Amino acid sequence: MSFCVEYYELENGTCPVEEFILKQDNKMQAKIFKNLELLEIRGNELREPFS
């Protein structure tokens, strides 16, 4: 089963989470996107250290 990660969006159309991720350096962005992809694949089956 695949999950969908949705970012919170403000009424004015901005997405604070996306803005935060894009402000990080390339290495940290890669780690964040890797973990988000893992969350999409495994969802609520993830255990420590991801929970």
Coordinates of N, CA and C in Angstrom, one line a residue:
M1 N 0.8 -1.2 0.0 CA 0.0 0.0 0.0 C 0.9 1.2 0.0
S2 N 0.5 2.2 -0.8 CA 1.3 3.4 -0.9 C 0.5 4.6 -0.2
F3 N 1.3 5.4 0.4 CA 0.7 6.6 1.1 C 1.0 7.9 0.4
C4 N 0.3 8.9 0.6 CA 0.5 10.2 0.0 C 0.9 11.2 1.1
V5 N 2.0 11.8 1.0 CA 2.4 12.9 1.9 C 1.9 14.2 1.4
E6 N 1.1 14.9 2.2 CA 0.6 16.2 1.8 C 1.1 17.2 2.6
Y7 N 1.6 18.3 2.0 CA 2.1 19.4 2.8 C 1.0 20.4 3.1
Y8 N 1.1 21.0 4.3 CA 0.1 22.0 4.8 C 0.3 23.2 3.9
E9 N -0.9 23.7 3.5 CA -0.9 24.9 2.7 C -1.7 26.0 3.3
L10 N -1.2 27.2 3.4 CA -1.9 28.3 4.0 C -3.0 28.8 3.0
E11 N -3.9 29.6 3.5 CA -5.0 30.2 2.7 C -4.5 31.0 1.6
N12 N -3.3 31.6 1.7 CA -2.8 32.5 0.7 C -2.0 31.6 -0.4
G13 N -2.0 30.3 -0.2 CA -1.4 29.4 -1.2 C 0.1 29.1 -1.0
T14 N 0.7 29.6 0.1 CA 2.1 29.3 0.4 C 2.1 28.0 1.2
C15 N 3.3 27.4 1.1 CA 3.5 26.1 1.8 C 4.7 26.2 2.7
P16 N 4.5 26.5 4.0 CA 5.7 26.7 4.9 C 6.6 25.5 4.9
V17 N 6.1 24.3 4.8 CA 7.0 23.1 4.9 C 7.9 23.1 3.7
E18 N 7.4 23.3 2.5 CA 8.2 23.3 1.3 C 9.2 24.4 1.3
E19 N 8.8 25.6 1.8 CA 9.8 26.7 1.9 C 10.9 26.3 2.9
F20 N 10.6 25.7 4.0 CA 11.6 25.3 5.0 C 12.6 24.3 4.3
I21 N 12.1 23.3 3.6 CA 12.9 22.3 3.0 C 13.8 22.9 2.0
L22 N 13.3 23.8 1.2 CA 14.1 24.4 0.1 C 15.2 25.4 0.7
K23 N 15.0 25.8 1.9 CA 16.0 26.7 2.5 C 17.2 25.9 3.1
Q24 N 17.1 24.6 3.2 CA 18.2 23.8 3.7 C 19.2 23.6 2.6
D25 N 20.4 23.2 3.1 CA 21.5 22.8 2.1 C 21.2 21.5 1.4
N26 N 21.9 21.3 0.3 CA 21.6 20.1 -0.5 C 21.6 18.8 0.2
K27 N 22.5 18.6 1.1 CA 22.7 17.4 1.9 C 21.4 17.1 2.8
M28 N 21.0 18.2 3.5 CA 19.9 18.1 4.3 C 18.6 17.9 3.5
Q29 N 18.5 18.5 2.4 CA 17.3 18.4 1.5 C 17.2 16.9 1.1
A30 N 18.3 16.3 0.7 CA 18.3 14.9 0.3 C 17.9 14.0 1.4
K31 N 18.3 14.3 2.6 CA 17.9 13.4 3.8 C 16.4 13.6 4.0
I32 N 15.9 14.8 3.9 CA 14.5 15.0 4.2 C 13.6 14.3 3.1
F33 N 14.0 14.5 1.8 CA 13.2 13.9 0.8 C 13.3 12.4 0.8
K34 N 14.5 11.8 1.2 CA 14.6 10.4 1.4 C 13.6 9.9 2.5
N35 N 13.6 10.6 3.6 CA 12.7 10.2 4.7 C 11.2 10.3 4.3
L36 N 10.9 11.3 3.5 CA 9.5 11.5 3.1 C 9.1 10.4 2.1
E37 N 10.1 10.0 1.3 CA 9.8 8.9 0.3 C 9.6 7.6 1.1
L38 N 10.4 7.4 2.1 CA 10.2 6.2 3.0 C 8.9 6.2 3.7
L39 N 8.4 7.4 4.1 CA 7.1 7.5 4.7 C 6.0 7.2 3.7
E40 N 6.2 7.6 2.5 CA 5.2 7.3 1.5 C 5.1 5.8 1.2
I41 N 6.2 5.1 1.3 CA 6.2 3.7 1.0 C 5.7 2.9 2.2
R42 N 6.2 3.2 3.4 CA 5.9 2.4 4.5 C 4.8 2.9 5.4
G43 N 4.5 4.2 5.4 CA 3.5 4.8 6.1 C 3.5 4.5 7.6
N44 N 2.4 4.1 8.1 CA 2.3 3.8 9.6 C 3.0 2.5 10.0
E45 N 3.7 1.8 9.1 CA 4.4 0.7 9.5 C 5.9 1.0 9.9
L46 N 6.2 2.3 9.8 CA 7.6 2.7 10.2 C 7.7 2.6 11.7
R47 N 8.8 2.2 12.1 CA 9.1 2.2 13.6 C 10.3 3.1 13.9
E48 N 10.8 3.0 15.1 CA 11.9 3.8 15.5 C 13.1 3.6 14.5
P49 N 13.8 4.6 14.2 CA 13.9 6.0 14.7 C 13.0 6.9 14.0
F50 N 12.1 6.5 13.1 CA 11.3 7.3 12.3 C 10.0 7.8 13.0
S51 N 9.6 7.0 13.9 CA 8.3 7.3 14.6 C 8.4 8.4 15.6

